Amino acid sequence: MQTLSAVQSLIIALWVAAVMSRWLGGGASLTLRFSPLMTGLVVGVVMGNIKDAMIVTASLQLIYMGVFSPGGSMPAEPSIAAGVAVPVALMGNLKPEAAIAIAVPVGLLGSYLYQLRFFINTFLGKLTDKAIDNLDYKGMSRSIIWYPTILSFILFVPLIFVTLYFGAPVIADLITKLQGTVIIHILEVLGGGLAAIGIATTIYVIGRKDLLVFFVLAYFMSVIFKDLNITMVTYAILGTIIAIIFIETKNSYSRPAGPSDDSTLDDDDDYDDGF
C-alpha cells in the first residue's frame, strides 16, 4: 500500500490552497477550481503514480461535469475532493467508483469552507473602502489580492494537511480491510450512479436535440470497438473527422444557390428589346 509523507501532504495542501485562493495563474485558477483534473495530476506526480491517479480523477471529472457556479457559489469543490479522494484511492487501491463516493462528501465540506472564506473576506472589504477613500493604490492591492490570498492559505493548508497526513491513511486502511464486502460494493454502485448523473446533467444543460445523435453514436462506437483496444487519441481523430464532415455538409446546404446560367437567353432578350 502506498503511503503519504508529511512533505507530500504539505505539497498537495499548498496546491489546493493556491487553487482555492484563485490567485494561481490569474483567471486560470478559477478553471482549476471547477475541475479536478489538474489537482489529480499534481497528486499523481507527488505520489509517483500518475497513471492510477488520472484514472481515478477522470471518474471524478464525470460527476463534476454538470457543476455550475451561480454567483461564485458551488455545491461542491472539485479541487478539494480530488486532493483528498485521489490519495485515499491510491493508498487503499480503490476502484474509481469507490473513490467517487468518498470525494462527494469531501467536496461538500470543502464548499462550506469556501463560504467561510467569503464571509471573512467581507471584513477585508472595509480595508478596501478605506484605501479607495485615501487613493492608496498599494493598500488596495493588499486588501484585494494579498490579504485574501494569505487568508486562503491559512484556511486550507492546515485542514488539508491534517486530513491527508492523519486522516487519509486511516480511511485507506479501513477501506482495505473492507475490500470484498458489501460496503465497498455499495460505494462502487453509488459512485457509478453519480458519474451517470454528472453526464446526464451536462447533456440536459448544453445538449441540443439535433446533436445528441453524435453522443449516442460515440457511446455505441465505444461498445462495438471495445475489444479492439482503441485509444482516446483515435476516438478524438474520428470525432474530429465526423465533426468536419457534419459542418461541411451543413454549410453546403445553407449556401444560397448561384445565379442560373441563362446568359444566352439574356442576350437574346436584349437583342429583341433593341428592335
PDB file of C-alpha atoms in Angstrom:
ATOM      1  CA  MET A   1       0.000   0.000   0.000  1.00  0.00           C
ATOM      2  CA  GLN A   2       1.273   3.448  -0.890  1.00  0.00           C
ATOM      3  CA  THR A   3       1.966   5.878   1.922  1.00  0.00           C
ATOM      4  CA  LEU A   4       1.789   9.651   2.157  1.00  0.00           C
ATOM      5  CA  SER A   5       4.627  11.507   3.866  1.00  0.00           C
ATOM      6  CA  ALA A   6       4.387  14.863   5.613  1.00  0.00           C
ATOM      7  CA  VAL A   7       6.156  16.591   2.725  1.00  0.00           C
ATOM      8  CA  GLN A   8       3.783  15.053   0.165  1.00  0.00           C
ATOM      9  CA  SER A   9       0.766  16.040   2.250  1.00  0.00           C
ATOM     10  CA  LEU A  10       2.087  19.596   2.550  1.00  0.00           C
ATOM     11  CA  ILE A  11       2.707  19.931  -1.206  1.00  0.00           C
ATOM     12  CA  ILE A  12      -0.823  18.752  -2.034  1.00  0.00           C
ATOM     13  CA  ALA A  13      -2.273  21.070   0.636  1.00  0.00           C
ATOM     14  CA  LEU A  14      -0.341  24.026  -0.776  1.00  0.00           C
ATOM     15  CA  TRP A  15      -1.575  23.252  -4.287  1.00  0.00           C
ATOM     16  CA  VAL A  16      -5.212  23.042  -3.160  1.00  0.00           C
ATOM     17  CA  ALA A  17      -4.875  26.308  -1.236  1.00  0.00           C
ATOM     18  CA  ALA A  18      -3.358  28.019  -4.283  1.00  0.00           C
ATOM     19  CA  VAL A  19      -6.252  26.839  -6.447  1.00  0.00           C
ATOM     20  CA  MET A  20      -8.901  27.799  -3.910  1.00  0.00           C
ATOM     21  CA  SER A  21      -7.349  31.252  -3.449  1.00  0.00           C
ATOM     22  CA  ARG A  22      -7.990  31.913  -7.161  1.00  0.00           C
ATOM     23  CA  TRP A  23      -4.568  33.560  -7.213  1.00  0.00           C
ATOM     24  CA  LEU A  24      -2.590  30.865  -9.060  1.00  0.00           C
ATOM     25  CA  GLY A  25      -2.290  31.839 -12.713  1.00  0.00           C
ATOM     26  CA  GLY A  26      -4.878  34.613 -12.517  1.00  0.00           C
ATOM     27  CA  GLY A  27      -8.173  33.575 -14.076  1.00  0.00           C
ATOM     28  CA  ALA A  28      -6.772  30.127 -14.834  1.00  0.00           C
ATOM     29  CA  SER A  29      -7.116  29.186 -11.178  1.00  0.00           C
ATOM     30  CA  LEU A  30     -10.874  29.636 -11.475  1.00  0.00           C
ATOM     31  CA  THR A  31     -10.935  26.904 -14.103  1.00  0.00           C
ATOM     32  CA  LEU A  32      -8.699  24.742 -11.908  1.00  0.00           C
ATOM     33  CA  ARG A  33     -11.211  25.161  -9.099  1.00  0.00           C
ATOM     34  CA  PHE A  34     -14.049  23.933 -11.303  1.00  0.00           C
ATOM     35  CA  SER A  35     -12.186  20.803 -12.438  1.00  0.00           C
ATOM     36  CA  PRO A  36     -10.376  18.053 -10.501  1.00  0.00           C
ATOM     37  CA  LEU A  37      -8.136  17.053 -13.425  1.00  0.00           C
ATOM     38  CA  MET A  38      -5.096  19.231 -12.679  1.00  0.00           C
ATOM     39  CA  THR A  39      -5.310  18.516  -8.952  1.00  0.00           C
ATOM     40  CA  GLY A  40      -5.382  14.801  -9.739  1.00  0.00           C
ATOM     41  CA  LEU A  41      -2.314  15.222 -11.945  1.00  0.00           C
ATOM     42  CA  VAL A  42      -0.437  17.040  -9.168  1.00  0.00           C
ATOM     43  CA  VAL A  43      -1.376  14.292  -6.698  1.00  0.00           C
ATOM     44  CA  GLY A  44      -0.154  11.666  -9.159  1.00  0.00           C
ATOM     45  CA  VAL A  45       3.167  13.457  -9.616  1.00  0.00           C
ATOM     46  CA  VAL A  46       3.644  13.905  -5.861  1.00  0.00           C
ATOM     47  CA  MET A  47       2.798  10.272  -5.101  1.00  0.00           C
ATOM     48  CA  GLY A  48       4.700   8.904  -8.098  1.00  0.00           C
ATOM     49  CA  ASN A  49       1.675   7.199  -9.640  1.00  0.00           C
ATOM     50  CA  ILE A  50       0.329   9.426 -12.381  1.00  0.00           C
ATOM     51  CA  LYS A  51      -1.449   6.650 -14.301  1.00  0.00           C
ATOM     52  CA  ASP A  52      -3.691   5.428 -11.475  1.00  0.00           C
ATOM     53  CA  ALA A  53      -4.215   8.979 -10.203  1.00  0.00           C
ATOM     54  CA  MET A  54      -5.548  10.129 -13.578  1.00  0.00           C
ATOM     55  CA  ILE A  55      -7.793   7.052 -13.881  1.00  0.00           C
ATOM     56  CA  VAL A  56      -9.427   7.972 -10.578  1.00  0.00           C
ATOM     57  CA  THR A  57      -9.522  11.681 -11.442  1.00  0.00           C
ATOM     58  CA  ALA A  58     -11.185  11.014 -14.810  1.00  0.00           C
ATOM     59  CA  SER A  59     -14.028   9.315 -12.952  1.00  0.00           C
ATOM     60  CA  LEU A  60     -14.285  12.270 -10.571  1.00  0.00           C
ATOM     61  CA  GLN A  61     -14.455  14.624 -13.549  1.00  0.00           C
ATOM     62  CA  LEU A  62     -17.599  12.860 -14.753  1.00  0.00           C
ATOM     63  CA  ILE A  63     -19.614  13.772 -11.651  1.00  0.00           C
ATOM     64  CA  TYR A  64     -18.467  17.409 -11.740  1.00  0.00           C
ATOM     65  CA  MET A  65     -19.123  17.950 -15.450  1.00  0.00           C
ATOM     66  CA  GLY A  66     -22.554  19.323 -14.634  1.00  0.00           C
ATOM     67  CA  VAL A  67     -21.488  21.506 -11.684  1.00  0.00           C
ATOM     68  CA  PHE A  68     -22.065  25.218 -12.211  1.00  0.00           C
ATOM     69  CA  SER A  69     -21.204  28.232 -10.086  1.00  0.00           C
ATOM     70  CA  PRO A  70     -24.015  30.792  -9.959  1.00  0.00           C
ATOM     71  CA  GLY A  71     -22.670  33.830  -8.114  1.00  0.00           C
ATOM     72  CA  GLY A  72     -19.416  32.036  -7.336  1.00  0.00           C
ATOM     73  CA  SER A  73     -21.137  29.509  -5.062  1.00  0.00           C
ATOM     74  CA  MET A  74     -20.728  25.820  -5.818  1.00  0.00           C
ATOM     75  CA  PRO A  75     -22.492  22.822  -4.232  1.00  0.00           C
ATOM     76  CA  ALA A  76     -19.109  21.057  -4.033  1.00  0.00           C
ATOM     77  CA  GLU A  77     -15.439  21.860  -4.514  1.00  0.00           C
ATOM     78  CA  PRO A  78     -13.890  19.510  -7.126  1.00  0.00           C
ATOM     79  CA  SER A  79     -10.308  20.506  -6.330  1.00  0.00           C
ATOM     80  CA  ILE A  80     -10.663  19.707  -2.637  1.00  0.00           C
ATOM     81  CA  ALA A  81     -12.496  16.480  -3.455  1.00  0.00           C
ATOM     82  CA  ALA A  82      -9.687  15.341  -5.750  1.00  0.00           C
ATOM     83  CA  GLY A  83      -6.982  16.468  -3.317  1.00  0.00           C
ATOM     84  CA  VAL A  84      -8.339  14.096  -0.669  1.00  0.00           C
ATOM     85  CA  ALA A  85     -10.086  11.302  -2.585  1.00  0.00           C
ATOM     86  CA  VAL A  86      -7.272  10.547  -5.045  1.00  0.00           C
ATOM     87  CA  PRO A  87      -4.606   9.945  -2.332  1.00  0.00           C
ATOM     88  CA  VAL A  88      -7.075   7.773  -0.400  1.00  0.00           C
ATOM     89  CA  ALA A  89      -7.839   5.785  -3.555  1.00  0.00           C
ATOM     90  CA  LEU A  90      -4.150   5.284  -4.330  1.00  0.00           C
ATOM     91  CA  MET A  91      -3.286   4.225  -0.790  1.00  0.00           C
ATOM     92  CA  GLY A  92      -6.286   1.904  -0.483  1.00  0.00           C
ATOM     93  CA  ASN A  93      -6.147   0.518  -4.055  1.00  0.00           C
ATOM     94  CA  LEU A  94      -9.734   1.633  -4.566  1.00  0.00           C
ATOM     95  CA  LYS A  95     -11.674   1.388  -7.768  1.00  0.00           C
ATOM     96  CA  PRO A  96     -12.593   4.776  -9.260  1.00  0.00           C
ATOM     97  CA  GLU A  97     -16.267   4.235  -8.413  1.00  0.00           C
ATOM     98  CA  ALA A  98     -15.496   3.839  -4.707  1.00  0.00           C
ATOM     99  CA  ALA A  99     -13.273   6.926  -4.788  1.00  0.00           C
ATOM    100  CA  ILE A 100     -16.216   8.924  -6.150  1.00  0.00           C
ATOM    101  CA  ALA A 101     -18.301   8.020  -3.097  1.00  0.00           C
ATOM    102  CA  ILE A 102     -15.505   9.389  -0.889  1.00  0.00           C
ATOM    103  CA  ALA A 103     -14.997  12.542  -2.963  1.00  0.00           C
ATOM    104  CA  VAL A 104     -18.628  13.686  -2.812  1.00  0.00           C
ATOM    105  CA  PRO A 105     -18.872  14.380   0.955  1.00  0.00           C
ATOM    106  CA  VAL A 106     -15.339  15.827   0.974  1.00  0.00           C
ATOM    107  CA  GLY A 107     -16.237  18.223  -1.840  1.00  0.00           C
ATOM    108  CA  LEU A 108     -19.404  19.215   0.014  1.00  0.00           C
ATOM    109  CA  LEU A 109     -17.469  20.044   3.189  1.00  0.00           C
ATOM    110  CA  GLY A 110     -14.996  21.988   1.059  1.00  0.00           C
ATOM    111  CA  SER A 111     -17.795  24.205  -0.231  1.00  0.00           C
ATOM    112  CA  TYR A 112     -18.658  25.205   3.358  1.00  0.00           C
ATOM    113  CA  LEU A 113     -15.031  26.109   3.973  1.00  0.00           C
ATOM    114  CA  TYR A 114     -15.012  28.231   0.825  1.00  0.00           C
ATOM    115  CA  GLN A 115     -18.126  30.070   2.004  1.00  0.00           C
ATOM    116  CA  LEU A 116     -16.353  30.752   5.299  1.00  0.00           C
ATOM    117  CA  ARG A 117     -13.575  32.372   3.262  1.00  0.00           C
ATOM    118  CA  PHE A 118     -16.174  34.585   1.550  1.00  0.00           C
ATOM    119  CA  PHE A 119     -17.589  35.588   4.925  1.00  0.00           C
ATOM    120  CA  ILE A 120     -14.184  36.605   6.306  1.00  0.00           C
ATOM    121  CA  ASN A 121     -13.400  38.494   3.112  1.00  0.00           C
ATOM    122  CA  THR A 122     -16.348  40.804   3.812  1.00  0.00           C
ATOM    123  CA  PHE A 123     -14.345  42.296   6.688  1.00  0.00           C
ATOM    124  CA  LEU A 124     -11.412  42.875   4.342  1.00  0.00           C
ATOM    125  CA  GLY A 125     -13.779  44.955   2.208  1.00  0.00           C
ATOM    126  CA  LYS A 126     -13.630  47.692   4.845  1.00  0.00           C
ATOM    127  CA  LEU A 127      -9.884  47.936   4.292  1.00  0.00           C
ATOM    128  CA  THR A 128     -10.512  48.247   0.563  1.00  0.00           C
ATOM    129  CA  ASP A 129     -13.045  51.044   1.102  1.00  0.00           C
ATOM    130  CA  LYS A 130     -10.585  52.904   3.311  1.00  0.00           C
ATOM    131  CA  ALA A 131      -7.792  52.534   0.742  1.00  0.00           C
ATOM    132  CA  ILE A 132     -10.096  53.847  -2.005  1.00  0.00           C
ATOM    133  CA  ASP A 133     -11.041  56.881   0.061  1.00  0.00           C
ATOM    134  CA  ASN A 134      -7.358  57.673   0.603  1.00  0.00           C
ATOM    135  CA  LEU A 135      -6.405  56.818  -3.004  1.00  0.00           C
ATOM    136  CA  ASP A 136      -3.946  54.310  -1.545  1.00  0.00           C
ATOM    137  CA  TYR A 137      -3.185  52.038  -4.514  1.00  0.00           C
ATOM    138  CA  LYS A 138      -0.810  49.832  -2.568  1.00  0.00           C
ATOM    139  CA  GLY A 139      -3.419  49.468   0.148  1.00  0.00           C
ATOM    140  CA  MET A 140      -5.997  48.439  -2.428  1.00  0.00           C
ATOM    141  CA  SER A 141      -3.590  45.848  -3.837  1.00  0.00           C
ATOM    142  CA  ARG A 142      -3.003  44.422  -0.381  1.00  0.00           C
ATOM    143  CA  SER A 143      -6.676  44.251   0.598  1.00  0.00           C
ATOM    144  CA  ILE A 144      -7.921  42.911  -2.749  1.00  0.00           C
ATOM    145  CA  ILE A 145      -5.121  40.493  -3.671  1.00  0.00           C
ATOM    146  CA  TRP A 146      -2.663  39.706  -0.921  1.00  0.00           C
ATOM    147  CA  TYR A 147      -4.817  39.545   2.214  1.00  0.00           C
ATOM    148  CA  PRO A 148      -7.480  37.211   0.666  1.00  0.00           C
ATOM    149  CA  THR A 149      -4.709  35.004  -0.753  1.00  0.00           C
ATOM    150  CA  ILE A 150      -2.951  34.733   2.597  1.00  0.00           C
ATOM    151  CA  LEU A 151      -6.299  34.036   4.262  1.00  0.00           C
ATOM    152  CA  SER A 152      -6.960  31.214   1.805  1.00  0.00           C
ATOM    153  CA  PHE A 153      -3.645  29.566   2.626  1.00  0.00           C
ATOM    154  CA  ILE A 154      -4.299  29.959   6.348  1.00  0.00           C
ATOM    155  CA  LEU A 155      -7.696  28.279   5.990  1.00  0.00           C
ATOM    156  CA  PHE A 156      -6.954  25.484   3.547  1.00  0.00           C
ATOM    157  CA  VAL A 157      -3.344  24.402   4.131  1.00  0.00           C
ATOM    158  CA  PRO A 158      -3.678  23.224   7.772  1.00  0.00           C
ATOM    159  CA  LEU A 159      -7.011  21.465   7.225  1.00  0.00           C
ATOM    160  CA  ILE A 160      -5.992  19.705   4.010  1.00  0.00           C
ATOM    161  CA  PHE A 161      -2.620  18.752   5.517  1.00  0.00           C
ATOM    162  CA  VAL A 162      -4.182  17.256   8.657  1.00  0.00           C
ATOM    163  CA  THR A 163      -6.810  15.453   6.593  1.00  0.00           C
ATOM    164  CA  LEU A 164      -4.192  13.921   4.288  1.00  0.00           C
ATOM    165  CA  TYR A 165      -1.413  13.151   6.754  1.00  0.00           C
ATOM    166  CA  PHE A 166      -3.538  11.849   9.628  1.00  0.00           C
ATOM    167  CA  GLY A 167      -6.936  11.032   8.123  1.00  0.00           C
ATOM    168  CA  ALA A 168      -6.201   9.597   4.665  1.00  0.00           C
ATOM    169  CA  PRO A 169      -4.102   6.627   5.924  1.00  0.00           C
ATOM    170  CA  VAL A 170      -6.814   5.719   8.431  1.00  0.00           C
ATOM    171  CA  ILE A 171      -9.530   5.834   5.761  1.00  0.00           C
ATOM    172  CA  ALA A 172      -7.371   3.899   3.290  1.00  0.00           C
ATOM    173  CA  ASP A 173      -6.529   1.222   5.885  1.00  0.00           C
ATOM    174  CA  LEU A 174     -10.207   0.869   6.839  1.00  0.00           C
ATOM    175  CA  ILE A 175     -11.288   0.524   3.213  1.00  0.00           C
ATOM    176  CA  THR A 176      -8.521  -2.018   2.563  1.00  0.00           C
ATOM    177  CA  LYS A 177      -9.924  -4.174   5.372  1.00  0.00           C
ATOM    178  CA  LEU A 178     -13.430  -3.816   3.911  1.00  0.00           C
ATOM    179  CA  GLN A 179     -12.390  -4.968   0.423  1.00  0.00           C
ATOM    180  CA  GLY A 180     -14.745  -7.637  -0.876  1.00  0.00           C
ATOM    181  CA  THR A 181     -17.555  -6.702   1.499  1.00  0.00           C
ATOM    182  CA  VAL A 182     -20.995  -5.370   0.690  1.00  0.00           C
ATOM    183  CA  ILE A 183     -19.970  -1.891   1.920  1.00  0.00           C
ATOM    184  CA  ILE A 184     -17.376  -1.482  -0.831  1.00  0.00           C
ATOM    185  CA  HIS A 185     -19.893  -2.807  -3.356  1.00  0.00           C
ATOM    186  CA  ILE A 186     -22.400  -0.160  -2.239  1.00  0.00           C
ATOM    187  CA  LEU A 187     -19.757   2.562  -2.586  1.00  0.00           C
ATOM    188  CA  GLU A 188     -18.920   1.400  -6.108  1.00  0.00           C
ATOM    189  CA  VAL A 189     -22.585   1.319  -7.150  1.00  0.00           C
ATOM    190  CA  LEU A 190     -23.218   4.781  -5.722  1.00  0.00           C
ATOM    191  CA  GLY A 191     -20.078   6.122  -7.394  1.00  0.00           C
ATOM    192  CA  GLY A 192     -21.099   4.760 -10.780  1.00  0.00           C
ATOM    193  CA  GLY A 193     -24.547   6.295 -10.417  1.00  0.00           C
ATOM    194  CA  LEU A 194     -23.098   9.705  -9.545  1.00  0.00           C
ATOM    195  CA  ALA A 195     -20.950   9.641 -12.679  1.00  0.00           C
ATOM    196  CA  ALA A 196     -24.035   8.933 -14.767  1.00  0.00           C
ATOM    197  CA  ILE A 197     -25.847  11.845 -13.118  1.00  0.00           C
ATOM    198  CA  GLY A 198     -22.982  14.191 -13.987  1.00  0.00           C
ATOM    199  CA  ILE A 199     -23.098  13.184 -17.646  1.00  0.00           C
ATOM    200  CA  ALA A 200     -26.890  13.462 -17.742  1.00  0.00           C
ATOM    201  CA  THR A 201     -26.789  16.941 -16.195  1.00  0.00           C
ATOM    202  CA  THR A 202     -24.296  18.125 -18.792  1.00  0.00           C
ATOM    203  CA  ILE A 203     -26.402  16.758 -21.641  1.00  0.00           C
ATOM    204  CA  TYR A 204     -29.506  18.401 -20.209  1.00  0.00           C
ATOM    205  CA  VAL A 205     -27.825  21.803 -19.867  1.00  0.00           C
ATOM    206  CA  ILE A 206     -25.811  22.050 -23.087  1.00  0.00           C
ATOM    207  CA  GLY A 207     -27.344  19.251 -25.132  1.00  0.00           C
ATOM    208  CA  ARG A 208     -29.142  20.014 -28.393  1.00  0.00           C
ATOM    209  CA  LYS A 209     -31.581  17.538 -29.847  1.00  0.00           C
ATOM    210  CA  ASP A 210     -30.031  17.812 -33.286  1.00  0.00           C
ATOM    211  CA  LEU A 211     -26.597  16.928 -31.871  1.00  0.00           C
ATOM    212  CA  LEU A 212     -27.494  14.208 -29.366  1.00  0.00           C
ATOM    213  CA  VAL A 213     -27.283  11.640 -32.139  1.00  0.00           C
ATOM    214  CA  PHE A 214     -23.493  12.069 -32.053  1.00  0.00           C
ATOM    215  CA  PHE A 215     -23.456  11.315 -28.331  1.00  0.00           C
ATOM    216  CA  VAL A 216     -25.381   8.097 -28.990  1.00  0.00           C
ATOM    217  CA  LEU A 217     -23.050   7.283 -31.888  1.00  0.00           C
ATOM    218  CA  ALA A 218     -19.971   7.751 -29.677  1.00  0.00           C
ATOM    219  CA  TYR A 219     -21.428   5.510 -26.995  1.00  0.00           C
ATOM    220  CA  PHE A 220     -22.170   2.640 -29.340  1.00  0.00           C
ATOM    221  CA  MET A 221     -18.806   3.048 -31.070  1.00  0.00           C
ATOM    222  CA  SER A 222     -17.081   2.596 -27.694  1.00  0.00           C
ATOM    223  CA  VAL A 223     -19.133  -0.547 -27.060  1.00  0.00           C
ATOM    224  CA  ILE A 224     -18.630  -2.029 -30.531  1.00  0.00           C
ATOM    225  CA  PHE A 225     -14.887  -1.312 -30.680  1.00  0.00           C
ATOM    226  CA  LYS A 226     -14.164  -2.221 -27.049  1.00  0.00           C
ATOM    227  CA  ASP A 227     -12.283  -5.431 -27.936  1.00  0.00           C
ATOM    228  CA  LEU A 228     -10.031  -3.540 -30.362  1.00  0.00           C
ATOM    229  CA  ASN A 229      -8.450  -1.540 -27.500  1.00  0.00           C
ATOM    230  CA  ILE A 230      -8.754   1.718 -29.418  1.00  0.00           C
ATOM    231  CA  THR A 231      -7.150   4.654 -27.627  1.00  0.00           C
ATOM    232  CA  MET A 232      -8.769   8.002 -26.853  1.00  0.00           C
ATOM    233  CA  VAL A 233      -6.471   9.654 -29.397  1.00  0.00           C
ATOM    234  CA  THR A 234      -8.008   7.529 -32.158  1.00  0.00           C
ATOM    235  CA  TYR A 235     -11.508   8.390 -30.970  1.00  0.00           C
ATOM    236  CA  ALA A 236     -10.565  12.075 -30.927  1.00  0.00           C
ATOM    237  CA  ILE A 237      -9.366  11.876 -34.533  1.00  0.00           C
ATOM    238  CA  LEU A 238     -12.553  10.058 -35.610  1.00  0.00           C
ATOM    239  CA  GLY A 239     -14.650  12.641 -33.766  1.00  0.00           C
ATOM    240  CA  THR A 240     -12.822  15.486 -35.497  1.00  0.00           C
ATOM    241  CA  ILE A 241     -13.347  13.917 -38.923  1.00  0.00           C
ATOM    242  CA  ILE A 242     -17.065  13.351 -38.254  1.00  0.00           C
ATOM    243  CA  ALA A 243     -17.426  16.938 -36.997  1.00  0.00           C
ATOM    244  CA  ILE A 244     -15.746  18.339 -40.124  1.00  0.00           C
ATOM    245  CA  ILE A 245     -17.978  16.228 -42.390  1.00  0.00           C
ATOM    246  CA  PHE A 246     -21.079  17.395 -40.492  1.00  0.00           C
ATOM    247  CA  ILE A 247     -20.103  21.081 -40.653  1.00  0.00           C
ATOM    248  CA  GLU A 248     -19.163  20.969 -44.333  1.00  0.00           C
ATOM    249  CA  THR A 249     -22.384  19.150 -45.232  1.00  0.00           C
ATOM    250  CA  LYS A 250     -24.449  21.602 -43.231  1.00  0.00           C
ATOM    251  CA  ASN A 251     -22.714  24.583 -44.832  1.00  0.00           C
ATOM    252  CA  SER A 252     -23.216  23.207 -48.335  1.00  0.00           C
ATOM    253  CA  TYR A 253     -26.978  23.047 -47.780  1.00  0.00           C
ATOM    254  CA  SER A 254     -27.106  26.510 -46.233  1.00  0.00           C
ATOM    255  CA  ARG A 255     -25.234  28.275 -49.047  1.00  0.00           C
ATOM    256  CA  PRO A 256     -27.523  30.285 -51.379  1.00  0.00           C
ATOM    257  CA  ALA A 257     -27.845  28.917 -54.883  1.00  0.00           C
ATOM    258  CA  GLY A 258     -25.710  30.694 -57.512  1.00  0.00           C
ATOM    259  CA  PRO A 259     -27.196  32.610 -60.440  1.00  0.00           C
ATOM    260  CA  SER A 260     -28.529  30.375 -63.187  1.00  0.00           C
ATOM    261  CA  ASP A 261     -26.538  30.189 -66.390  1.00  0.00           C
ATOM    262  CA  ASP A 262     -29.044  31.981 -68.648  1.00  0.00           C
ATOM    263  CA  SER A 263     -26.570  34.345 -70.321  1.00  0.00           C
ATOM    264  CA  THR A 264     -27.612  33.225 -73.798  1.00  0.00           C
ATOM    265  CA  LEU A 265     -31.264  33.846 -73.068  1.00  0.00           C
ATOM    266  CA  ASP A 266     -30.449  37.277 -71.611  1.00  0.00           C
ATOM    267  CA  ASP A 267     -28.518  38.205 -74.759  1.00  0.00           C
ATOM    268  CA  ASP A 268     -31.457  37.205 -76.906  1.00  0.00           C
ATOM    269  CA  ASP A 269     -33.808  39.288 -74.793  1.00  0.00           C
ATOM    270  CA  ASP A 270     -31.521  42.297 -75.139  1.00  0.00           C
ATOM    271  CA  TYR A 271     -31.386  41.777 -78.902  1.00  0.00           C
ATOM    272  CA  ASP A 272     -35.156  41.657 -79.108  1.00  0.00           C
ATOM    273  CA  ASP A 273     -35.501  44.753 -76.943  1.00  0.00           C
ATOM    274  CA  GLY A 274     -33.230  46.645 -79.357  1.00  0.00           C
ATOM    275  CA  PHE A 275     -35.725  46.259 -82.129  1.00  0.00           C
TER     276      PHE A 275
END
